[in-house]
Amino acid sequence: MSYGGDTTDTLGMGDVVSNESLANLLREERRFTPPADLAADANVTAEAYERAKADRLGFWAEQARRLTWATEPTETLDWSNPPFAKWFADGKLNVAYNCVDRHVENGLGDRVALHFEGEPGDTRSLTYAELQREVSQAAHALTELGVQTGDRVAIYLPMITEAVIAMLACARIGAPHSVVFGGFSADALATRIQDADARVIITADGGYRRGKPSALKPAVDEALTRPGTENVRSVLVVRRTGQEVAWTEGRDVWWHEIVDRQPEQHTPEAFDAEHPLFILYTSGTTGKPKGILHTTGGYLTQVSYTHHAVFDLKPESDVFWCTADVGWVTGHSYIVYGPLSNGATEVLYEGTPDTPHQGRWWEIVQKYGVTILYTAPTAIRACMKWGDDIPAKFDLSSLRVLGSVGEPINPEAWIWYRKNIGADTTPVVDTWWQTETGGIMISPLPGVTATKPGSAQVALPGIAATVVDDEANEVANGAGGYLVLTEPWPSMLRTIWGDDQRYLDTYWSRFENRYFAGDGAKKDDDGDIWLLGRVDDVMLVSGHNISTTEVESSLVSHPKVAEAAVVGATDPQTTQAICAFVILRGSAAEDEGLVEELRAHVAKQLGPIAKPKRIMPVAELPKTRSGKIMRRLLRDVAENRALGDVTTLTDSSVMELIQSKLPSAPSED
Ligand code: WT7
């Protein structure tokens, strides 16, 4: 295949630079066809694309039958008031029943649902029958605390079994949950409690992180001193670490005291397909967090189908492990609702990948015989940095499918993942989706797609995605633009909690009748989609639009670079100048010639226009808790400004480290 020749620069994004970079990345025409045995026995074959194309709504109606409905839906999509969708609107079901009870009724009560692995090494395997009892008891306890259908419950827990149980208990009684990531501060928690007007909070004394107990309850106590949180009646507290907690009589209740004494049977009530299931806040770059609202029937249909299709899950034999936190949408959809609705056996791990050693994840894969692993590029790059010898010490031969999510995965990391974790045989599926989309939207299928390192490639069956230019015209193959979704999908967000107008403005106003995802993307000559990062991560250099992702990807393809973050800093001559922050691989020395060597490397791969003006080797990069690089802060550094808000950083000392390296004179051309 070729990427040469003329390029249509419709947007400015699909310019020569980007195409040359793709050509370079694909120089070796690396394609990985599915392993024959996987393809022969795949859950979903190429025929699904045809079927969905011929009758998209019929296809989703068929997928809805994966679930057990109390009342079968007769209508599939009501799009009479776009963009406010109703899916399967006249159907009724209970999500917890679908994720737990029906498996027990089908004779699978003894199957392990969750292999819990605490960070200190304590373990607990919970069967579907045990999960049913615990979810039932928790549902009774919430009812005893006065939680009614429609009341919001905030969940602020570590990665322990109670997090999953609490979410399912809420779903069981029709009380929408709002899970707040346990790493967030009291401030962030308070804002989310206020916005959702939560009535009950489920938390723990603390959880284990990096070998130490890390408290959670004090943040709840502090959040509840803020105005706007007065409607919180009860705080349900799980005892996890045994650390001291302050106690507010009449408000605080120990989980074990109220849950354990409840009846073990609970009759699930069926709710409308459009009943709210959960609110999950995404921070975005500006303004107050957006409460993304997901509902019941469409959401569960799509997460169940995509989990079955994208990971090729065989519930009787697979052990699935998604390393995300339940506080992110990945945890909601691919730890809780997708896998459990499919009757999967999965791993739930509390801690960090390098506690107590850098092989912890691989030790867990070996211990439980994990067959499907779903993680994020940032984690893969951290493992690359730690060295190939670490995973090599463990038996990873059980793995048969590997997944990636959260940001563009650079081809280098993709190849490393396949080679060092997947024995150079497992398919790697790069899955593109968002909190807003609820489930996976663009991804290879492991038994069907010949994969290309770095590309999410194709919309799943039943999903309509494309790349358009400024005028909403679909771009030609080989060109870049904006990623849009052109048809409603079952697990789409229904609105922003309490703010329909903001829902319209944020997602549906840039292009008529199209959902604009905020991401830049391009189509290659085969029409496959490559994600290029958020459009606000595009730099303007001497009239050329250059994607930060592509420059980062080029830097990381140099053998001395482990990670890279690129920003555009205001520049009097070129509008923006490319500034790169790089983490070197273990053995690489930070000598005189290194910066020049890296600049030359990028110039050769992407063209002289993409050559970074400055390159700063650093020890760490500033990241949010979900692993996204905070370019805003790096831009502050690059432009010699005082730092903006650092409160959502995983580690705020990172910025001090980076700043202490300044000033380093910009290199001259
Ligand atoms: C944004 C959504 C989806 C769950 C985790 C993140 C980026 C996500 C990919 C991918 C390139 C990706 C996009 C998207 N993103 N997956 N495979 N390739 N970019 O959920 O926090 O809502 O973030 O993450 O920019 O818009 P989120």
XYZ file of C-alpha atoms and ligand atoms in Angstrom:
696
model
C 0.000 0.000 0.000
C 1.129 3.553 -0.443
C 0.545 6.818 1.311
C 2.547 8.882 -1.133
C 1.330 11.217 -3.809
C -0.921 14.195 -3.497
C -2.786 14.846 -0.346
C -6.066 16.577 -0.010
C -5.540 19.156 2.653
C -9.185 19.760 3.322
C -8.813 20.577 6.946
C -5.269 21.422 7.357
C -5.063 18.347 9.535
C -4.609 15.943 6.713
C -1.461 17.532 5.452
C 1.707 16.113 4.060
C 3.255 15.680 7.476
C 0.615 13.312 8.688
C 0.566 11.182 5.594
C 4.293 10.799 5.563
C 4.160 9.779 9.160
C 1.575 7.129 8.452
C 3.655 5.930 5.559
C 6.595 5.646 7.889
C 4.731 3.862 10.585
C 3.414 1.414 8.068
C 6.631 1.150 6.143
C 6.935 -2.509 6.869
C 3.298 -3.060 5.996
C 2.805 -4.704 9.327
C -0.522 -6.498 9.416
C -1.418 -9.196 11.822
C -4.039 -11.646 10.681
C -6.090 -13.382 13.390
C -4.740 -16.718 14.621
C -6.486 -19.471 12.665
C -7.964 -21.205 15.723
C -9.385 -17.977 17.083
C -10.848 -17.026 13.703
C -12.404 -20.473 13.254
C -14.190 -20.306 16.590
C -14.833 -16.555 16.840
C -18.011 -15.301 18.505
C -18.495 -12.764 15.745
C -17.525 -13.138 12.107
C -17.352 -10.767 9.143
C -20.956 -11.538 8.335
C -22.079 -9.377 11.308
C -20.978 -6.228 9.456
C -23.172 -7.145 6.498
C -26.157 -7.974 8.624
C -25.879 -4.750 10.613
C -25.424 -2.717 7.462
C -28.516 -4.191 5.857
C -30.674 -3.590 8.935
C -29.003 -1.630 11.706
C -32.000 -1.468 14.016
C -32.852 -5.109 13.379
C -29.275 -5.945 14.310
C -29.557 -4.124 17.649
C -32.980 -5.621 18.336
C -31.303 -8.999 17.906
C -28.500 -8.033 20.315
C -31.085 -6.899 22.875
C -32.194 -10.527 22.988
C -28.879 -11.347 24.646
C -30.576 -9.948 27.750
C -33.432 -11.332 29.794
C -36.338 -8.898 29.701
C -39.295 -8.898 32.088
C -41.201 -7.285 29.222
C -39.745 -7.766 25.751
C -39.407 -4.490 23.841
C -41.421 -4.167 20.643
C -39.787 -0.934 19.492
C -36.063 -0.527 18.938
C -35.261 3.161 18.532
C -37.370 6.248 19.064
C -35.459 9.108 17.431
C -38.440 11.408 17.070
C -36.857 14.059 19.260
C -33.162 14.020 18.323
C -30.661 13.983 19.910
C -32.694 12.583 22.803
C -32.798 8.888 22.015
C -34.995 6.192 23.452
C -33.919 2.614 22.888
C -36.176 -0.369 23.498
C -38.499 2.086 25.262
C -41.427 -0.238 25.948
C -39.217 -3.010 27.327
C -38.616 -3.628 31.036
C -35.717 -5.347 32.738
C -33.548 -5.444 35.823
C -29.833 -4.966 35.268
C -28.711 -6.793 38.422
C -30.935 -9.750 37.533
C -29.240 -9.861 34.127
C -25.756 -9.637 35.618
C -26.233 -12.077 38.470
C -29.491 -13.952 39.156
C -30.115 -15.331 35.714
C -26.728 -17.038 35.681
C -27.539 -18.714 38.992
C -30.929 -19.772 37.610
C -29.089 -21.229 34.618
C -27.100 -23.504 36.902
C -23.930 -21.408 36.985
C -24.092 -20.473 40.661
C -20.746 -22.122 41.374
C -18.905 -20.289 38.632
C -16.510 -17.663 39.960
C -17.639 -14.162 39.048
C -14.808 -12.265 40.704
C -11.308 -13.268 41.680
C -10.461 -10.409 44.003
C -6.802 -9.718 44.628
C -6.077 -7.119 47.285
C -2.903 -5.133 47.014
C -1.457 -6.625 50.227
C -2.051 -10.084 48.756
C -5.341 -10.988 50.453
C -7.688 -12.744 48.047
C -11.298 -13.744 47.768
C -13.129 -15.549 44.981
C -16.814 -14.806 44.775
C -19.140 -17.147 42.857
C -22.268 -15.983 41.086
C -24.365 -17.539 43.880
C -22.395 -15.607 46.515
C -22.632 -12.448 44.469
C -26.386 -12.902 44.256
C -26.648 -13.147 48.058
C -24.444 -10.134 48.689
C -26.110 -7.944 46.081
C -29.510 -8.907 47.492
C -28.441 -8.042 51.037
C -26.931 -4.745 49.953
C -30.138 -3.905 48.066
C -32.173 -4.542 51.239
C -29.757 -2.409 53.244
C -30.103 0.540 50.864
C -33.873 0.247 51.080
C -33.623 0.208 54.879
C -31.605 3.418 54.639
C -34.528 4.950 52.788
C -33.157 4.814 49.257
C -36.001 4.786 46.775
C -36.219 4.201 43.061
C -34.688 7.211 41.317
C -32.635 8.400 44.343
C -28.971 8.942 43.536
C -26.301 7.085 45.474
C -22.662 8.232 45.401
C -20.071 5.456 45.544
C -16.545 6.342 46.675
C -14.690 3.094 47.180
C -11.398 1.395 46.455
C -11.230 -1.489 43.975
C -12.786 -4.076 46.272
C -15.677 -6.480 45.769
C -18.038 -4.125 47.627
C -17.619 -1.589 44.796
C -19.117 -4.055 42.325
C -21.738 -5.211 44.832
C -22.746 -1.620 45.630
C -23.198 -0.728 41.964
C -25.304 -3.825 41.325
C -27.367 -3.213 44.472
C -28.173 0.295 43.248
C -29.097 -1.035 39.817
C -31.253 -3.674 41.465
C -33.457 -1.098 43.217
C -33.384 1.440 40.388
C -31.284 3.987 42.281
C -28.834 5.571 39.801
C -25.271 5.452 41.081
C -22.612 8.062 40.683
C -19.242 6.427 41.201
C -16.526 8.888 42.145
C -12.960 7.686 41.618
C -11.327 6.953 44.995
C -8.301 9.065 44.086
C -10.364 12.234 43.841
C -10.238 14.907 46.529
C -12.985 16.023 48.908
C -13.608 18.974 46.570
C -14.205 16.821 43.528
C -16.389 14.515 45.592
C -18.438 17.416 46.988
C -19.081 18.868 43.512
C -20.346 15.510 42.300
C -22.537 14.956 45.367
C -24.056 18.412 44.906
C -24.677 18.116 41.191
C -26.375 14.719 41.454
C -28.100 15.630 44.735
C -27.022 12.284 46.194
C -28.925 10.882 49.186
C -26.549 8.174 50.364
C -22.801 7.709 50.046
C -21.089 4.337 50.042
C -17.444 4.521 51.037
C -14.746 2.700 53.012
C -12.350 3.561 55.789
C -9.678 3.324 53.102
C -7.972 1.117 50.573
C -4.439 -0.108 49.953
C -2.257 1.844 47.604
C 1.483 1.449 47.059
C 1.809 -0.765 50.088
C 0.032 1.541 52.525
C -3.518 2.080 53.708
C -4.873 5.207 52.096
C -7.853 6.828 53.804
C -11.143 7.609 52.064
C -13.596 8.396 54.843
C -12.021 11.768 55.807
C -12.682 13.080 52.288
C -16.345 12.114 52.645
C -16.549 13.828 56.039
C -15.014 16.949 54.587
C -17.180 16.921 51.443
C -20.281 16.731 53.633
C -19.387 19.991 55.376
C -19.900 21.820 52.057
C -23.152 23.575 51.212
C -25.377 21.646 48.838
C -24.677 18.259 50.372
C -27.350 18.484 53.095
C -29.566 15.894 51.448
C -27.102 13.113 52.206
C -28.871 11.087 54.879
C -26.507 8.185 55.346
C -22.915 7.180 54.814
C -22.397 3.450 54.462
C -18.821 2.542 55.378
C -17.000 -0.642 54.352
C -14.238 -1.732 56.709
C -11.262 -2.460 54.492
C -8.055 -1.236 56.161
C -9.168 -1.068 59.792
C -7.788 2.451 60.174
C -9.350 4.916 62.621
C -12.367 6.790 61.295
C -14.299 9.767 62.631
C -17.940 8.819 63.151
C -21.101 10.879 62.842
C -23.801 9.118 64.860
C -27.111 8.795 63.069
C -25.495 9.329 59.683
C -22.654 6.827 59.446
C -23.355 3.091 59.288
C -20.902 0.202 58.990
C -21.537 -1.916 55.899
C -21.021 -5.159 57.835
C -23.466 -4.112 60.538
C -26.352 -3.315 58.245
C -25.737 -5.470 55.159
C -24.830 -8.766 56.803
C -28.062 -9.051 58.757
C -30.346 -8.609 55.714
C -32.313 -11.421 54.074
C -30.384 -13.263 51.357
C -33.292 -13.229 48.940
C -34.438 -10.121 47.168
C -36.971 -9.888 44.374
C -35.676 -7.676 41.581
C -38.123 -5.184 40.157
C -38.245 -4.594 36.415
C -37.561 -1.026 35.292
C -38.228 0.769 32.035
C -35.456 0.430 29.483
C -34.933 4.192 29.720
C -34.737 4.260 33.519
C -31.477 6.013 34.575
C -28.777 3.482 35.470
C -25.913 5.781 36.368
C -24.359 9.192 36.177
C -20.631 9.396 35.611
C -18.791 12.694 35.658
C -16.191 13.601 33.064
C -14.061 16.567 33.856
C -13.204 17.929 30.432
C -10.885 20.879 30.166
C -13.247 23.703 31.113
C -16.274 24.314 33.249
C -17.857 22.166 35.877
C -17.792 18.405 35.411
C -20.430 16.985 33.114
C -22.709 14.326 34.597
C -22.990 11.846 31.745
C -26.297 10.004 32.041
C -26.657 6.398 30.953
C -29.863 4.401 31.036
C -30.783 0.753 31.306
C -31.726 -1.374 28.292
C -29.671 0.148 25.480
C -26.602 0.505 27.651
C -26.672 -3.088 28.831
C -27.333 -4.360 25.305
C -24.296 -2.631 23.851
C -21.848 -3.369 26.663
C -22.906 -7.007 26.659
C -22.603 -7.316 22.877
C -19.298 -5.452 22.595
C -17.735 -7.431 25.427
C -18.786 -10.653 23.654
C -17.651 -9.440 20.210
C -14.483 -7.433 20.835
C -12.929 -9.781 23.381
C -14.402 -12.966 21.925
C -15.392 -13.955 25.439
C -16.065 -17.634 26.059
C -17.617 -17.466 29.514
C -17.027 -21.136 30.317
C -13.272 -21.000 29.837
C -12.015 -17.420 29.776
C -10.629 -15.402 32.647
C -11.098 -11.749 31.809
C -9.161 -8.897 33.392
C -9.794 -5.224 32.817
C -7.236 -3.246 34.806
C -9.246 -0.009 34.907
C -10.699 1.427 38.098
C -14.466 1.118 38.592
C -14.432 4.900 38.957
C -13.985 5.252 35.174
C -16.417 4.265 32.479
C -14.094 1.444 31.449
C -14.657 -0.090 34.877
C -18.425 0.409 34.663
C -18.757 -1.163 31.226
C -15.971 -3.764 31.183
C -15.590 -4.759 34.817
C -19.167 -4.605 35.973
C -21.932 -4.552 33.368
C -20.425 -6.114 30.224
C -18.576 -9.088 31.744
C -21.153 -9.905 34.417
C -24.093 -9.719 31.999
C -22.141 -12.281 29.955
C -21.501 -14.583 32.919
C -17.740 -14.052 32.785
C -15.113 -14.972 35.352
C -12.874 -11.989 35.959
C -10.069 -10.576 38.039
C -10.509 -7.511 40.243
C -7.221 -6.063 41.466
C -7.051 -3.352 44.098
C -3.601 -1.906 43.698
C -0.932 -0.456 41.472
C 1.035 -2.458 38.857
C 4.366 -2.028 40.649
C 3.431 -2.933 44.223
C 5.289 -4.687 45.714
C 7.272 -5.279 42.495
C 7.097 -4.367 38.827
C 5.956 -7.837 37.855
C 2.779 -7.775 39.943
C 0.377 -7.723 36.994
C 2.138 -10.581 35.256
C 2.172 -12.551 38.472
C -1.616 -12.088 38.614
C -2.024 -13.168 34.977
C -0.032 -16.298 35.743
C -1.838 -17.016 39.021
C -5.388 -16.840 37.654
C -4.614 -17.946 34.094
C -5.938 -14.697 32.666
C -6.909 -15.193 29.009
C -8.077 -11.704 28.054
C -6.368 -8.550 29.287
C -7.734 -5.046 28.762
C -5.547 -2.116 29.744
C -4.360 1.373 28.760
C -1.427 2.595 26.654
C -0.005 4.545 29.584
C 0.338 1.303 31.556
C 1.848 -0.496 28.584
C 4.451 2.245 28.175
C 5.272 2.105 31.884
C 5.908 -1.632 31.524
C 8.076 -0.993 28.456
C 10.104 1.422 30.534
C 10.573 -1.119 33.322
C 12.008 -3.574 30.817
C 11.187 -6.679 28.802
C 12.835 -8.939 31.357
C 10.062 -8.367 33.900
C 7.099 -9.929 32.056
C 9.508 -12.552 30.681
C 9.815 -14.013 34.185
C 6.163 -15.085 34.223
C 4.071 -17.610 32.365
C 1.727 -15.516 30.239
C 0.802 -18.320 27.861
C -2.862 -18.281 28.944
C -3.396 -14.910 27.220
C -5.253 -15.040 23.905
C -6.661 -11.515 23.376
C -5.178 -8.170 24.431
C -7.069 -4.883 24.471
C -6.107 -1.240 24.737
C -8.197 1.830 25.578
C -8.007 5.434 26.725
C -5.746 7.211 24.281
C -4.102 6.568 20.964
C -1.669 3.686 21.306
C 1.555 4.408 19.471
C 2.625 1.575 17.134
C 5.779 1.031 19.187
C 3.815 0.261 22.347
C 1.298 -1.820 20.391
C 4.086 -4.005 19.013
C 5.743 -4.256 22.412
C 2.437 -5.337 23.989
C 1.820 -8.017 21.388
C 5.382 -9.271 21.484
C 6.194 -9.221 25.198
C 2.773 -9.890 26.682
C 1.061 -11.692 23.824
C 3.932 -14.004 22.765
C 3.749 -12.393 19.324
C 0.595 -14.355 18.610
C -2.382 -12.758 20.364
C -4.484 -10.178 18.566
C -4.325 -6.667 20.019
C -7.607 -4.766 19.823
C -7.313 -0.996 20.085
C -10.763 0.098 21.227
C -11.972 3.669 20.764
C -14.865 4.949 22.820
C -15.714 7.520 25.505
C -17.593 7.968 28.764
C -20.293 9.446 26.553
C -20.524 6.497 24.175
C -20.938 4.055 27.085
C -19.471 1.137 25.152
C -16.830 0.364 22.536
C -17.496 1.964 19.145
C -14.442 1.510 16.947
C -12.222 -1.545 17.236
C -10.863 -4.496 15.315
C -12.599 -7.823 15.922
C -10.005 -10.366 17.071
C -11.232 -13.185 14.841
C -11.891 -11.058 11.790
C -9.691 -8.002 11.381
C -6.113 -7.989 10.104
C -4.823 -5.525 12.667
C -2.617 -2.491 12.099
C -0.501 -1.308 15.037
C -1.775 2.100 16.136
C -5.157 2.089 14.460
C -8.592 1.410 15.960
C -9.584 0.737 12.348
C -13.309 0.099 11.933
C -16.649 0.911 13.509
C -18.211 -2.141 15.100
C -21.241 -3.747 13.470
C -24.248 -1.496 14.091
C -22.105 1.607 14.680
C -21.796 4.440 12.176
C -18.618 6.524 12.445
C -16.748 8.579 9.923
C -14.261 11.418 9.509
C -15.471 14.774 8.194
C -13.958 18.129 7.268
C -14.958 21.575 8.540
C -18.031 21.582 6.318
C -19.170 18.164 7.529
C -18.191 16.473 4.279
C -16.804 13.003 4.625
C -13.091 13.105 3.852
C -11.495 10.914 1.235
C -9.271 8.010 2.187
C -5.855 9.320 3.075
C -7.188 12.559 4.596
C -7.841 13.790 8.103
C -10.574 15.631 9.953
C -13.023 15.252 12.811
C -14.363 11.950 14.066
C -18.168 11.956 14.099
C -20.865 9.402 14.803
C -23.616 9.586 12.251
C -26.314 7.372 13.752
C -27.572 6.955 17.323
C -26.312 3.879 19.170
C -27.857 1.959 22.094
C -25.377 2.895 24.850
C -25.166 6.580 23.929
C -25.421 9.127 26.699
C -28.987 10.381 27.008
C -28.112 13.861 28.273
C -25.911 15.727 30.713
C -27.558 15.354 34.101
C -29.808 18.346 34.680
C -28.579 20.233 31.606
C -30.135 19.242 28.262
C -28.912 22.450 26.663
C -25.315 21.688 27.512
C -25.792 18.214 26.028
C -26.943 19.801 22.769
C -24.222 22.444 22.754
C -21.365 20.145 23.633
C -22.004 17.223 21.332
C -24.561 18.104 18.676
C -23.945 21.704 17.662
C -20.670 21.541 15.726
C -22.197 19.439 12.914
C -25.886 19.061 12.160
C -27.329 15.667 13.064
C -23.915 14.313 13.914
C -22.405 13.585 17.266
C -18.996 15.206 17.399
C -16.701 13.301 19.701
C -13.982 15.961 20.117
C -11.316 13.754 18.531
C -9.305 14.316 15.406
C -8.896 11.299 13.163
C -7.820 10.291 9.727
C -8.660 7.590 7.262
C -5.855 5.672 5.646
C -5.914 4.399 2.074
C -7.937 1.381 3.159
C -10.481 3.611 4.884
C -9.307 2.494 8.326
C -9.591 5.054 11.115
C -6.573 6.376 13.024
C -7.309 8.447 16.114
C -5.151 11.547 16.449
C -6.141 12.770 19.895
C -8.416 15.591 20.975
C -8.719 18.322 18.382
C -7.546 20.829 20.946
C -4.279 18.862 20.894
C -3.494 19.950 17.348
C -0.634 22.425 16.929
C -0.413 25.157 14.336
C 3.147 25.509 13.092
C 3.884 27.887 10.224
C 0.466 27.300 8.754
C 0.551 23.515 9.146
C -1.643 21.589 11.502
C 0.348 18.925 13.253
C -1.091 16.438 15.681
C 0.667 16.079 19.030
C 0.011 12.329 18.872
C 1.996 11.890 15.688
C 5.049 13.730 16.969
C 4.840 11.758 20.222
C 4.555 8.540 18.310
C 7.624 9.412 16.270
C 9.668 10.260 19.368
C 8.679 7.039 21.066
C 9.748 5.054 18.012
C 13.334 6.147 18.790
C 15.084 3.436 20.810
C 16.172 5.826 23.558
C 12.694 7.205 24.304
C 10.195 5.513 26.603
C 7.472 8.169 26.675
C 6.841 11.539 25.122
C 4.419 14.416 25.504
C 4.267 17.181 22.955
C 2.685 20.631 23.174
C 2.529 23.712 21.000
C 3.919 26.795 22.748
C 3.194 30.290 21.485
C 5.954 31.390 19.201
C 6.369 34.792 17.530
C 7.722 33.332 14.305
C 5.773 30.178 13.721
C 2.501 30.788 15.686
C 3.261 27.718 17.763
C 6.541 25.925 18.320
C 6.674 22.226 19.048
C 7.971 21.471 22.537
C 8.559 17.885 23.525
C 9.007 16.378 26.978
C 10.571 12.937 26.871
C 11.231 10.175 29.361
C 14.327 8.231 28.383
C 14.567 4.467 28.522
C 16.428 3.009 31.457
C 19.898 2.879 29.941
C 19.828 5.954 27.689
C 22.082 8.794 28.810
C 21.043 12.408 28.675
C 24.081 13.695 26.804
C 24.772 16.643 24.557
C 23.984 14.959 21.304
C 20.735 13.335 22.405
C 18.398 16.254 21.786
C 19.814 16.792 18.306
C 19.541 13.102 17.576
C 15.855 13.079 18.531
C 15.084 16.204 16.540
C 16.745 14.687 13.500
C 14.803 11.486 14.019
C 11.456 13.288 13.987
C 12.487 15.421 11.011
C 13.372 12.316 9.074
C 10.155 10.502 9.946
C 7.628 13.303 9.734
C 9.340 16.049 7.768
C 11.296 19.116 8.896
C 8.157 21.063 9.791
C 7.399 18.606 12.600
C 10.850 18.833 14.150
C 10.447 19.877 17.805
C 11.976 23.234 18.587
C 12.722 22.147 22.128
C 13.130 18.727 23.664
C 13.352 18.343 27.411
C 14.255 15.016 28.992
C 12.223 14.613 32.203
C 11.784 11.911 34.821
C 7.984 11.848 34.812
C 5.074 13.348 32.922
C 2.054 15.004 34.509
C -0.946 12.733 34.133
C -4.500 12.668 35.316
C -5.595 9.740 37.396
C -6.923 8.055 34.284
C -3.526 8.321 32.627
C -4.138 11.201 30.250
C -1.241 13.608 29.854
C -2.092 17.090 31.131
C -0.791 19.075 28.183
C -2.210 22.262 29.653
C 0.419 22.113 32.412
C 3.214 21.316 30.001
C 2.138 24.281 27.897
C 2.424 26.434 31.024
C 5.981 25.211 31.452
C 6.835 25.613 27.782
C 5.522 29.171 27.829
C 7.206 29.984 31.156
C 3.912 30.674 32.893
C 2.802 30.019 36.420
C 1.193 26.602 36.624
C -2.564 26.225 36.417
C -4.653 23.921 38.540
C -2.707 20.786 39.475
C -5.303 19.175 41.730
C -6.273 16.378 39.340
C -2.685 15.215 38.874
C -1.713 11.776 40.153
C 1.444 13.222 41.603
C 1.863 16.970 41.915
C 5.600 16.751 42.608
C 6.029 15.816 38.946
C 5.587 19.415 37.934
C 8.184 20.642 40.412
C 10.619 18.144 38.951
C 9.946 19.309 35.439
C 10.176 22.984 36.333
C 13.430 22.472 38.180
C 14.960 21.522 34.848
C 14.238 24.950 33.458
C 15.391 27.203 32.031
C 16.925 25.325 29.197
C 17.578 27.539 26.234
C 15.524 26.694 23.183
C 17.733 25.138 20.568
C 18.159 27.147 17.425
C 17.621 25.862 13.952
C -11.367 9.960 25.090
C -12.486 9.497 25.984
C -13.165 4.989 26.745
C -12.835 4.742 28.116
C -11.662 5.471 28.659
C -11.592 6.924 28.354
C -9.528 8.994 24.045
C -10.135 6.552 24.243
C -8.995 5.692 22.614
C -8.330 4.924 21.611
C -7.441 6.917 20.771
C -8.790 7.084 22.601
C -10.291 9.838 23.050
C -11.694 9.866 23.621
N -9.517 7.591 23.643
N -9.821 5.403 23.640
N -8.448 3.596 21.550
N -7.561 5.588 20.716
N -8.019 7.695 21.686
O -12.832 7.547 28.479
O -12.197 9.570 29.775
O -14.320 9.521 28.396
O -12.050 9.632 27.321
O -10.224 9.134 25.277
O -9.744 11.113 23.006
O -12.458 10.954 23.178
P -12.903 9.114 28.554
